[in-house]
């Protein structure tokens, strides 16, 4: 096996209480890279359209990349995959922290969980394999408490855990690592998949270091790159992702009042990155091996939100709890963020569902009868917090929200669809597609539903360039021509990042595909070129799409809510733009080699070496 | 040519204000404008490549020419997800 990898995947059958190790070979690694790529092939081989996401037959996989745990910067991430109970299709969440590095040190490139334990368990994984241990005493604890308890039992271990929401099969529950720092594999409801398997947590500890093909050369390259990355990302280190709040509000990229309005200037200032630095910020942290360190710690010591002490809200949380629910109280958002982390739920879907509910209440689509007597109002932190408790505990009106948009809309009239802001059942991240045309296409075609990270194309419409792809200048964000090609290209590139399990924020540090190819080559010994990596990225993206097609996805699902396609906001930095999605989709499908209905053609699948998967 | 400039947090002019009207020679570029602002503000703290400029609804590049009656809003480049 090439360097970088351990060459071993740990498989655990929870029903039969058995585990075994499977070796991977060079062919497999060079075709799928790792992380998200290993996840794609695992899901495609072990689940199908009939698999119930919360049934025993779903799989839950955790995968590192070939550079995880090495000197390569920002390489501490890993991917979690499973069929999503939120969307019913491909499900994946990439997460930072230190858990992925620890798994590699324990000797594994990944873990796959099959079946269902007959009572709550946690997995204790170390260099000797895995023990399936009773988790009765952990069941009911929040994610921070679980990590703390398991670290008492297993000093030095890294913990990935679900909270009470995952236990109660809340479909927007995630898996959380790094204890109080609250790094989250939040999206797609994969915490509920763990809960459905009765798995409370995975504690892992290891000491092995991956070998490298050309260690000294790699170190030298990395030294050079780290200098550049640090220099170019000073602002990201200083303000974290909350630094996005003010500029995104200015350029019309910020969700305001459930995506209805275009401006919220004073509100944005009061929950911004600079405001956080002046008020609640108590420290900064970074994922394993990251020279950027965008993580924020917040601490509130007095007032109604005084228990807060841990990872602070990211941009997405500030945008959606703040702008979309019109809450301009930073401390309240920090508190709500921590509650979500502790219950183990996705702040993005949580806040989207709450903003939608407030509007539905305002319009009379739902009333006190549905909300259990709650009066839902904009700008009310009390309502936000109460609904988070209800979602986390899967009770009251929160139990309706806990199913996500798909189930929520089933019970409401057609009017509700107009302002339910989701794609394929997953709520929007805090970037408005009316501010960047490419993000409209990215949300519509991302394999896991509305996702800005699967394409990350909007950064090329704003400040990032990549001359090797002909992107020497940022593109005009409102232009249409070429956006189909751009999104296909950036989705392939992001598939490479996710499969190497590297952080995409490296792009802001000037890291491009040439660096990635060089690092992988020096790390693993594979003779990868940028072109070869991009072909692998394309293969992985197409396999996920093909999986979704088999689950019934086609052009009819590659859509955006009417509000986003038809309603101009009339003010703010993108007041008049509406993304012409259909036109861009035609170009995109052509660039991908898919037919007009968005189905990958046989030729495309065979060209990418996916012939084995055609069924 | 007069250019109206507004700095957004964390940026501010040395006198603690956020807005100014600056005189720029004809045919100046955005880069020239940024250099002038840098002399009077804290925008260099994070590096000039970490600044973004919005004119109307357009994100302008350093080589773009300054338009007559331009209003430039200077902010941190959005970095992150
Ligand atoms: S940039 Fe932030 S999210 Fe990315 S690896 Fe570093 S600390 Fe983690």
XYZ file of C-alpha atoms and ligand atoms in Angstrom, chain A residues 73-77 96-97 183 236 241 285-295 314 502-506, ligand 1:
35
model
C -1.791 21.912 6.691
C -5.466 21.676 7.668
C -5.456 17.920 7.215
C -7.312 17.034 10.423
C -10.708 16.625 8.805
C -12.725 19.304 11.352
C -11.205 18.857 14.786
C -16.862 20.694 15.720
C -9.835 34.667 8.973
C -16.065 32.851 9.805
C -8.681 27.256 18.345
C -7.775 25.222 15.323
C -8.373 21.800 13.920
C -5.454 19.355 13.990
C -2.509 20.649 12.008
C -4.164 23.851 10.859
C -2.134 27.056 10.577
C -5.262 29.163 10.089
C -7.231 28.480 13.258
C -10.667 29.870 12.454
C -12.350 28.408 15.564
C -19.953 30.247 12.880
C -8.433 18.807 3.578
C -10.054 22.072 4.591
C -11.345 24.196 1.714
C -10.371 27.351 3.565
C -6.871 26.623 2.268
S -9.435 26.723 8.664
Fe -10.789 26.445 10.400
S -12.175 24.749 9.811
Fe -10.414 24.721 8.400
S -9.005 23.237 9.329
Fe -8.425 25.306 10.043
S -9.471 25.613 12.011
Fe -10.441 23.848 10.944
